[in-house]
Amino acid sequence: MTPEQMMILGVLALTMGLFLWGRLRHDVVALASLMACVVTGLVPAAEAFAGFGHPAVITVASVLVLSQGLQNTGAVDALARAVLPRQAGRLVSMAALLSLGAALSGFMNNVGAMALLMPVAVQLAKRLEMPPGQVLMPLAFGTILGGMTTLVGTPPNLIVSGFREDAGRGAFAMFDFAPVGVAVAVLGIAAIAVIGWRLVPARKAASASEFDAGAYMTEVRVGDKSKAVGLTLRAFEREIESSDAQVVALVRNEVRLLAPHGGRRIRARDVLVLEADVEAVAETLSVFDLTLEEDVKRAKAEETETDTEAGEDAKTTDERDTVLREVAVLPSASIVGLSASDLHLRTRYGLNLLAVARDGQSPRARLRSVKLKSGDLLLMQGPAESLSEFIHDTGCVPLGARDLRLPSRRMAITAAAIMVGAILLVTFGVLPAAASFALGVLASMLFRTVPPRQVYTAIDWPVIVLLAALIPVAGAMQATGAASVLAEFLVMEVAQGQAVAALAVILITTMFLSDVMNNAATAAVMCPIALGIAGTLGVSPDSFLMAVAIGASCAFLTPIGHQNNTLILGPGGFRFGDYWKLGLPLEVLVTAISLPLLLIVWPL
């Protein structure tokens, strides 16, 4: 063994030890590994940061941004309402939820898919009278399984594709992962839905740490083509009762009717005063094609406003990036006793007051005329800078950040079209994956499904740094011949020269490492070894690279193996040792399914 091989193996061993130790962030460990290689001369200094331009890194970042667009616009929320049954039994409901999670994970970041469907899973658990964890863990595992079905489903697939291209065999195509990945995902989901969820410990969910704002009062305008037109108020409330929303008043021709009779029929251009939480308001707007009254007023104001006092500062919220923020009115706040009209929110700050929450009772005045009180919670919409200015000027305080979204059918269709368009460009070979999805990011910014400023917050930068740092390290393993040395050891000493046994070793080893360290890092470490084994045995490397992709995606034993497992730790009330009870049988099942399929689809 040469000195260079000993050094790179030493760096690799130390890197893996630090990953397993877990006291340092993964991106810090990866960067330290890269710098160690640069200092020792294993990686030329001029090539140290070439990983940031690697196609896999660009594609991962771009997919994260496009996923954010699907979240922002409510496209996934609408899909969930259309696909998931509302009254089905446990088996059908679980299978539908897991299938939706897997399907979404194939085309968007699986962590984003998990985050979007977590509230749906909690509601389903409540309806089925199950502990939340017995739905959350199956959903987490289902989204992980779904990620292995396409090129962009999970970072390990992109890394594996990049190593294949660097080896001179060309990158994997969009759906090359599907023959094995889909079979594993379908059978895995079926096993979880039928019996696997029973293996999940029934834990009591951890108490919510976030402040519960309760129900807001808001006003929505009924459009001419709304599905609510012609319904009685009683029928309308029956349609929205699952979300605990209720109609507290109706405004018709500027006349406010408190507690209107349930037999009164809704007309176009009526204003309904709803009492509901943010998520319920968003669902009601989407299902019945309603519009927030404040948005109606804003549109009219943009057409007619001539207020010279506003000057350049009176930009509409469409001209700058807008956010939703919950704000609490303190006793000392200067806005106590004033209304939105008194404050001239739109002309002075460029803000909209969308809703008010008041403990114990609903305000009786129109939203724009509500006199604000100490303890009120306000749902504000506008540019982040303007919201900060409003909070500073008035002495209010912002609540902890929550993922608040109000749906837009037009924007949801646009975001979905951008994602589908990028996928089609890759599928038909018009552009490489990195260029196709980067083009999608540009379209997202131009059409504002993802505001330009949010593009940079949507990217998981620690993952990007980790990938970009480890790619040159993996290259050094190949360049020094260390990967070949490791491969020869595994082939001769562990697999005894048998190609099928070596394939099983690669799959199981990758699966184990992915349970204790980042899956992208696992893929970057194992790909050179897989290529070395294939070279030593004189067989096609494709089945070995695919084994790495599958193994890196199967992190089911611990809460640290995958971000989706970490997400459910608190809401599910889980302990560290709860995951293997379902995770171990699932990993055995994945191994049993994938090994023969790899030999059939990607023969040695």
XYZ file of C-alpha atoms in Angstrom:
604
model
C 0.000 0.000 0.000
C 1.445 3.364 -1.036
C 1.757 6.360 1.329
C -0.965 8.212 -0.617
C -3.330 5.276 -0.241
C -2.631 5.077 3.486
C -3.254 8.815 3.883
C -6.573 8.844 2.003
C -7.781 5.764 3.882
C -6.768 7.444 7.134
C -8.707 10.583 6.184
C -11.681 8.443 5.202
C -11.599 6.486 8.480
C -11.386 9.709 10.511
C -14.216 11.240 8.478
C -16.487 8.258 9.054
C -15.570 8.248 12.740
C -16.587 11.898 13.045
C -19.836 11.187 11.175
C -20.610 8.370 13.614
C -19.616 10.487 16.621
C -22.256 12.989 15.637
C -20.933 15.928 17.667
C -20.047 17.971 14.578
C -22.369 18.877 11.714
C -22.050 16.752 8.599
C -21.037 19.682 6.417
C -18.288 20.678 8.881
C -16.901 17.129 8.866
C -17.009 16.969 5.063
C -15.249 20.329 4.702
C -12.602 19.255 7.220
C -12.068 16.069 5.200
C -11.620 18.077 2.010
C -9.155 20.480 3.648
C -7.159 17.543 5.027
C -6.869 16.166 1.489
C -5.796 19.560 0.147
C -3.171 20.075 2.864
C -1.705 16.599 2.308
C -1.691 17.068 -1.468
C -4.214 14.321 -2.130
C -6.513 16.850 -3.815
C -4.872 19.629 -5.880
C -5.698 23.040 -4.398
C -6.911 24.270 -7.785
C -9.534 21.480 -7.845
C -10.607 21.679 -4.189
C -13.912 23.400 -4.884
C -14.723 21.850 -8.231
C -17.436 19.860 -6.441
C -19.622 22.951 -6.206
C -19.980 22.857 -9.979
C -20.662 19.130 -10.127
C -23.956 18.322 -11.920
C -25.236 16.322 -8.928
C -24.791 19.311 -6.622
C -26.508 21.706 -9.049
C -29.407 19.284 -9.523
C -29.925 18.750 -5.787
C -30.035 22.517 -5.173
C -32.414 23.077 -8.086
C -34.817 20.314 -7.027
C -34.985 21.842 -3.540
C -36.044 25.166 -5.044
C -38.680 23.603 -7.307
C -40.017 21.668 -4.304
C -40.355 24.948 -2.445
C -42.487 26.273 -5.295
C -44.868 23.324 -4.969
C -45.110 24.009 -1.240
C -45.586 27.770 -1.583
C -48.450 27.558 -4.027
C -50.442 24.833 -2.275
C -50.085 22.420 -5.211
C -49.345 19.483 -2.918
C -52.175 20.425 -0.547
C -54.640 20.344 -3.439
C -53.289 16.986 -4.598
C -53.632 15.543 -1.097
C -57.273 16.610 -0.881
C -58.002 15.096 -4.300
C -56.244 11.776 -3.699
C -56.710 10.894 -0.041
C -60.039 9.297 0.940
C -61.882 10.984 3.781
C -64.026 8.153 5.098
C -62.035 5.004 4.230
C -60.869 2.444 6.758
C -57.412 2.021 8.231
C -55.870 -0.109 5.478
C -57.070 2.011 2.550
C -56.286 5.297 4.284
C -52.777 4.222 5.246
C -52.049 2.832 1.798
C -53.320 6.007 0.112
C -51.284 8.302 2.372
C -48.076 6.304 1.964
C -48.574 6.010 -1.795
C -49.059 9.754 -2.113
C -45.963 10.400 -0.015
C -43.908 8.004 -2.141
C -45.197 9.473 -5.412
C -44.375 13.025 -4.312
C -40.926 11.962 -3.099
C -40.100 10.631 -6.546
C -40.259 14.130 -8.014
C -39.571 16.535 -5.173
C -37.354 16.629 -2.121
C -38.600 13.825 0.147
C -38.073 15.935 3.259
C -40.393 18.573 1.774
C -42.959 15.906 0.911
C -42.803 14.602 4.477
C -43.184 18.071 5.976
C -46.202 18.805 3.784
C -47.986 15.564 4.647
C -47.235 15.504 8.383
C -50.359 17.535 9.303
C -52.426 15.215 7.088
C -50.933 12.205 8.886
C -51.753 13.629 12.321
C -55.346 14.318 11.261
C -55.635 10.800 9.832
C -54.333 9.310 13.083
C -56.960 11.260 14.997
C -59.739 10.060 12.676
C -58.575 6.448 12.875
C -58.111 6.736 16.663
C -54.441 5.756 16.407
C -51.364 7.216 18.149
C -49.832 9.822 15.803
C -46.553 7.913 15.659
C -48.194 4.855 14.106
C -49.040 6.969 11.074
C -46.024 9.278 11.092
C -43.357 6.548 11.041
C -44.985 4.639 8.152
C -45.270 7.950 6.249
C -41.602 8.765 6.901
C -40.526 5.353 5.630
C -42.897 5.575 2.656
C -41.426 8.901 1.529
C -37.910 7.486 1.862
C -38.899 4.479 -0.277
C -40.451 6.767 -2.882
C -37.234 8.712 -3.268
C -35.405 5.730 -4.766
C -37.693 5.525 -7.811
C -36.299 8.378 -9.964
C -33.047 10.185 -10.659
C -34.124 13.288 -8.693
C -35.948 11.487 -5.879
C -33.037 11.629 -3.443
C -29.445 12.970 -3.467
C -27.813 9.488 -3.428
C -29.336 8.716 -6.837
C -27.819 11.871 -8.298
C -24.441 11.094 -6.738
C -24.483 7.550 -8.118
C -25.392 8.881 -11.557
C -22.522 11.352 -11.390
C -19.998 8.623 -10.567
C -21.274 6.524 -13.466
C -20.805 9.492 -15.807
C -17.300 10.143 -14.446
C -16.488 6.477 -15.082
C -17.204 7.029 -18.773
C -20.479 5.096 -18.915
C -22.797 8.106 -19.107
C -25.246 9.335 -16.489
C -28.289 7.318 -15.495
C -31.541 8.461 -17.124
C -34.511 9.860 -15.225
C -36.327 6.540 -14.787
C -33.417 4.071 -14.817
C -33.976 3.669 -11.079
C -37.661 2.810 -11.506
C -37.586 -0.946 -12.351
C -36.007 -1.822 -9.008
C -37.058 1.262 -7.034
C -40.757 1.053 -7.847
C -40.932 -2.659 -6.991
C -39.186 -2.057 -3.670
C -41.394 0.956 -2.894
C -44.684 -0.767 -3.803
C -43.980 -3.950 -1.858
C -42.512 -2.009 1.052
C -45.522 0.290 1.288
C -47.896 -2.656 1.027
C -46.104 -4.420 3.879
C -46.169 -1.298 6.056
C -49.855 -0.577 5.359
C -50.991 -4.144 6.012
C -48.982 -5.096 9.072
C -45.880 -2.941 9.471
C -47.573 -0.084 11.306
C -48.452 -2.535 14.093
C -44.732 -2.831 14.870
C -44.488 0.886 15.652
C -44.547 1.516 19.425
C -47.683 3.370 20.529
C -46.121 6.448 22.100
C -47.790 9.574 23.363
C -46.836 12.527 21.191
C -44.610 15.156 22.711
C -46.477 18.261 23.795
C -46.548 20.990 21.205
C -43.874 23.573 21.765
C -45.276 26.090 19.372
C -47.802 28.651 20.449
C -51.316 27.737 19.360
C -52.952 30.850 18.060
C -56.377 29.259 17.957
C -59.059 30.448 15.562
C -58.738 33.566 13.464
C -61.609 35.670 12.227
C -61.238 36.513 8.561
C -63.407 37.641 5.638
C -63.680 35.835 2.309
C -65.435 37.039 -0.845
C -67.649 34.650 -2.829
C -66.822 34.886 -6.535
C -69.312 34.549 -9.369
C -68.026 31.055 -10.214
C -67.498 29.841 -6.655
C -68.823 26.411 -5.715
C -70.389 28.024 -2.663
C -72.929 30.010 -4.727
C -76.404 28.576 -4.163
C -75.480 26.555 -1.088
C -77.258 27.258 2.152
C -75.059 28.359 5.029
C -75.943 25.113 6.771
C -74.755 23.061 3.793
C -71.606 25.165 3.466
C -70.716 24.657 7.125
C -71.362 20.943 6.758
C -68.763 20.856 3.977
C -66.123 22.581 6.126
C -66.938 21.086 9.531
C -64.009 18.623 9.357
C -61.645 21.594 9.633
C -63.515 23.085 12.642
C -64.295 26.267 10.718
C -67.594 28.083 11.092
C -69.430 31.059 9.605
C -69.952 33.692 12.284
C -71.424 36.414 10.060
C -72.429 37.268 6.514
C -71.999 40.645 4.802
C -74.341 41.411 1.909
C -74.546 44.841 0.308
C -72.421 46.211 3.171
C -74.996 44.964 5.721
C -73.511 42.669 8.353
C -75.740 39.809 9.555
C -74.532 38.230 12.798
C -75.303 34.530 13.314
C -77.243 34.309 10.023
C -79.933 31.662 9.657
C -78.628 28.332 8.343
C -81.226 28.229 5.592
C -79.995 31.460 3.976
C -78.476 30.821 0.554
C -75.063 32.162 -0.376
C -74.938 34.589 -3.303
C -72.102 35.732 -5.523
C -70.203 38.721 -4.026
C -71.325 37.883 -0.493
C -68.646 38.237 2.172
C -68.459 35.355 4.651
C -66.888 35.998 8.033
C -65.127 32.783 9.032
C -63.706 31.693 12.342
C -60.982 29.121 11.676
C -57.266 28.446 11.983
C -54.902 29.318 9.146
C -54.853 25.842 7.618
C -58.657 25.644 7.604
C -58.907 29.042 5.913
C -56.443 27.910 3.248
C -58.410 24.702 2.597
C -61.738 26.543 2.392
C -60.336 29.087 -0.061
C -58.990 26.341 -2.289
C -61.996 24.011 -2.256
C -64.677 26.670 -2.854
C -62.630 29.068 -5.003
C -63.061 31.942 -2.571
C -60.882 35.046 -2.240
C -59.673 36.841 0.843
C -61.519 40.138 1.119
C -58.234 41.943 1.686
C -56.929 40.618 -1.636
C -60.045 41.962 -3.376
C -59.526 45.378 -1.832
C -55.860 45.349 -2.711
C -56.608 44.614 -6.363
C -59.054 47.505 -6.496
C -56.599 49.781 -4.746
C -53.888 48.994 -7.268
C -56.200 50.132 -10.067
C -57.377 53.354 -8.476
C -54.882 54.438 -5.815
C -53.548 57.960 -6.355
C -52.470 58.760 -2.816
C -49.373 60.920 -3.312
C -48.374 60.627 0.343
C -47.461 56.983 -0.216
C -44.909 57.918 -2.911
C -42.349 55.320 -3.792
C -42.976 53.415 -0.567
C -46.504 52.484 -1.592
C -45.392 49.454 -3.575
C -47.888 46.680 -3.884
C -47.153 43.394 -2.233
C -46.829 41.854 -5.691
C -43.805 44.022 -6.452
C -41.743 42.628 -3.587
C -41.411 39.286 -1.899
C -44.354 38.733 0.451
C -44.619 36.598 3.552
C -47.291 35.702 6.096
C -46.514 36.454 9.713
C -48.463 36.073 12.963
C -48.103 39.099 15.249
C -49.232 39.477 18.873
C -50.535 42.821 20.187
C -48.874 43.648 23.519
C -50.532 45.852 26.185
C -47.967 48.561 25.460
C -48.424 48.422 21.663
C -49.275 51.746 20.050
C -52.029 50.176 17.914
C -54.279 49.221 20.845
C -57.656 50.845 20.233
C -56.977 51.479 16.541
C -58.279 49.664 13.462
C -56.613 48.686 10.197
C -58.324 51.670 8.562
C -56.988 53.995 11.241
C -53.473 52.680 10.720
C -53.514 53.024 6.888
C -51.657 49.726 6.723
C -51.685 49.449 2.959
C -50.521 52.949 2.110
C -48.119 53.383 5.016
C -46.524 49.951 5.165
C -47.773 48.060 2.114
C -49.322 45.452 4.424
C -52.624 43.595 4.567
C -54.407 42.531 7.741
C -55.822 39.153 6.702
C -57.295 37.938 9.971
C -57.655 38.602 13.693
C -57.737 36.046 16.518
C -59.259 37.147 19.803
C -59.598 34.796 22.750
C -63.128 34.138 23.906
C -65.171 36.001 21.305
C -65.267 37.038 17.676
C -64.951 40.757 16.904
C -68.327 42.097 15.809
C -67.139 44.790 13.391
C -65.880 44.396 9.812
C -62.258 43.292 9.727
C -60.976 46.668 8.570
C -62.908 48.375 11.381
C -62.021 46.029 14.270
C -60.555 48.007 17.163
C -57.491 46.044 18.175
C -57.043 44.950 21.779
C -54.174 43.742 23.905
C -53.714 40.008 23.330
C -55.124 40.015 19.786
C -53.238 37.935 17.245
C -52.943 39.396 13.764
C -52.254 37.504 10.555
C -50.305 39.979 8.416
C -49.263 39.753 4.771
C -46.582 41.828 3.126
C -42.864 42.261 2.418
C -40.610 40.973 5.193
C -38.921 44.364 5.584
C -42.252 46.153 5.918
C -43.450 43.654 8.518
C -40.267 44.207 10.510
C -40.787 47.965 10.295
C -44.419 47.628 11.430
C -43.413 45.449 14.394
C -40.681 47.908 15.397
C -42.914 50.975 15.075
C -45.918 49.555 16.935
C -44.308 47.540 19.721
C -45.949 44.259 18.665
C -44.076 40.964 18.742
C -43.881 38.291 16.051
C -44.798 34.736 16.981
C -42.476 31.848 16.250
C -42.214 31.186 12.537
C -44.837 28.785 11.181
C -45.205 27.383 7.703
C -48.209 29.443 6.604
C -49.511 29.109 3.054
C -52.548 30.512 1.319
C -53.330 28.647 -1.897
C -53.421 30.072 -5.395
C -54.810 27.784 -8.062
C -53.093 29.672 -10.877
C -49.725 29.634 -9.131
C -50.129 25.987 -8.130
C -50.721 25.033 -11.772
C -47.708 27.129 -12.790
C -45.430 25.478 -10.201
C -46.590 22.006 -11.225
C -46.092 22.824 -14.922
C -42.537 24.023 -14.258
C -41.673 20.815 -12.386
C -43.264 18.587 -15.045
C -41.538 20.541 -17.801
C -38.124 20.089 -16.194
C -38.749 16.365 -15.739
C -39.802 15.987 -19.387
C -36.650 17.758 -20.590
C -34.582 15.204 -18.673
C -36.736 12.231 -19.650
C -36.490 12.913 -23.392
C -32.817 13.832 -23.237
C -33.295 17.428 -24.392
C -31.041 18.724 -21.600
C -28.976 17.130 -18.834
C -30.606 16.999 -15.397
C -28.580 19.895 -13.952
C -29.412 22.231 -16.836
C -33.086 21.185 -16.963
C -33.767 21.793 -13.295
C -31.692 24.985 -13.229
C -33.918 26.213 -16.065
C -36.883 25.312 -13.871
C -35.440 27.457 -11.079
C -35.176 30.395 -13.468
C -38.812 29.898 -14.528
C -39.860 29.705 -10.865
C -38.251 33.076 -10.189
C -39.706 34.685 -13.303
C -43.223 33.439 -12.550
C -42.705 34.031 -8.816
C -43.779 30.613 -7.627
C -40.599 30.990 -5.592
C -39.717 34.649 -4.875
C -36.073 35.354 -5.814
C -35.068 35.969 -2.216
C -36.586 32.667 -1.108
C -34.545 30.737 -3.667
C -31.535 30.918 -1.390
C -33.408 29.994 1.776
C -35.047 27.007 0.031
C -31.668 25.362 -0.571
C -30.368 23.116 2.200
C -26.853 24.559 2.193
C -25.313 22.070 4.649
C -26.250 19.267 2.222
C -24.792 21.226 -0.713
C -21.516 21.844 1.134
C -21.359 18.194 2.194
C -21.784 16.946 -1.369
C -19.410 19.483 -2.896
C -16.715 18.722 -0.316
C -16.911 14.926 -0.480
C -16.912 14.614 -4.269
C -13.195 15.624 -4.555
C -12.381 13.329 -1.594
C -14.058 10.436 -3.391
C -12.079 11.361 -6.490
C -8.869 11.157 -4.485
C -9.822 7.630 -3.385
C -10.014 6.593 -7.008
C -6.942 8.541 -8.138
C -4.677 7.026 -5.442
C -5.996 3.506 -5.968
C -7.319 3.294 -2.398
C -10.799 2.410 -3.658
C -9.336 -0.551 -5.529
C -7.487 -1.726 -2.403
C -10.691 -1.645 -0.348
C -12.622 -3.305 -3.138
C -10.088 -6.116 -3.404
C -10.283 -6.727 0.349
C -14.084 -6.916 0.301
C -14.108 -9.170 -2.747
C -11.438 -11.606 -1.658
C -11.812 -11.674 2.116
C -15.529 -11.035 2.642
C -17.229 -12.131 -0.586
C -14.681 -14.865 -1.330
C -14.480 -13.816 -4.981
C -18.210 -14.331 -5.629
C -19.828 -11.481 -7.587
C -23.315 -12.026 -6.147
C -21.936 -12.160 -2.620
C -19.957 -8.977 -3.292
C -23.147 -7.273 -4.482
C -24.876 -8.277 -1.240
C -21.917 -6.967 0.780
C -22.086 -3.582 -0.950
C -25.848 -3.323 -0.439
C -25.807 -4.300 3.243
C -22.716 -2.222 4.078
C -24.209 0.856 2.422
C -27.507 0.269 4.200
C -25.759 0.058 7.582
C -23.683 3.198 7.013
C -26.761 5.130 5.893
C -28.417 4.371 9.231
C -25.641 6.107 11.157
C -24.378 8.816 8.799
C -25.813 11.105 6.141
C -27.152 9.207 3.120
C -25.459 11.532 0.623
C -22.129 11.091 2.394
C -22.650 7.325 2.400
C -23.227 7.306 -1.350
C -20.156 9.459 -1.996
C -17.969 7.134 0.105
C -19.326 3.852 -1.286
C -19.460 4.659 -5.014
C -15.669 4.478 -5.566
C -15.562 1.199 -3.635
C -18.418 -0.220 -5.730
C -16.639 0.767 -8.942
C -13.433 -0.809 -7.645
C -15.174 -4.093 -6.826
C -16.739 -4.222 -10.286
C -13.317 -3.590 -11.822
C -11.664 -6.290 -9.702
C -14.308 -8.857 -10.651
C -14.425 -7.753 -14.286
C -18.220 -7.253 -14.251
C -20.552 -4.382 -15.096
C -20.506 -1.679 -12.382
C -24.152 -0.718 -12.924
C -25.622 -3.287 -10.531
C -23.114 -2.271 -7.839
C -23.865 1.437 -8.275
C -27.583 0.710 -8.094
C -26.988 -1.290 -4.920
C -25.308 1.779 -3.429
C -28.288 3.929 -4.438
C -30.760 1.542 -2.804
C -28.691 0.989 0.315
C -28.075 4.717 0.841
C -31.821 5.364 0.675
C -32.725 2.692 3.233
C -32.100 4.470 6.539
C -34.799 2.927 8.725
C -33.053 1.907 11.957
C -32.337 5.222 13.682
C -33.759 8.756 13.918
C -30.468 10.216 12.645
C -30.172 8.202 9.427
C -32.559 10.410 7.470
C -34.104 13.835 8.060
C -37.595 12.382 7.722
C -36.890 10.101 10.675
C -35.723 13.097 12.684
C -38.829 15.111 11.774
C -41.163 12.623 13.478
C -39.100 12.110 16.617
C -40.967 14.745 18.662
C -44.453 14.627 17.093
C -44.460 10.837 17.379
C -43.087 10.835 20.923
C -40.435 8.309 19.829
C -37.262 7.131 21.525
C -34.012 6.327 19.751
C -34.620 2.575 19.928
C -38.163 2.660 18.518
C -37.190 2.782 14.842
C -35.584 -0.635 14.398
C -38.765 -2.512 15.311
C -40.276 -1.621 11.949
C -37.039 -0.563 10.281
C -35.166 -3.870 10.592
C -37.893 -6.037 9.000
C -38.240 -3.401 6.293
C -34.505 -3.424 5.520
C -34.576 -7.246 5.345
C -37.530 -7.024 2.941
C -35.759 -4.412 0.785
C -32.654 -6.607 0.597
C -34.679 -9.687 -0.339
C -36.527 -7.808 -3.102
C -33.722 -5.722 -4.528
C -30.919 -8.300 -4.820
C -32.644 -10.591 -7.354
C -34.095 -7.601 -9.195
C -30.652 -6.011 -9.509
C -29.317 -9.193 -11.084
C -32.245 -9.281 -13.534
C -32.467 -5.580 -14.476
C -28.719 -4.815 -14.268
C -27.042 -8.173 -14.967
C -23.423 -8.671 -14.001
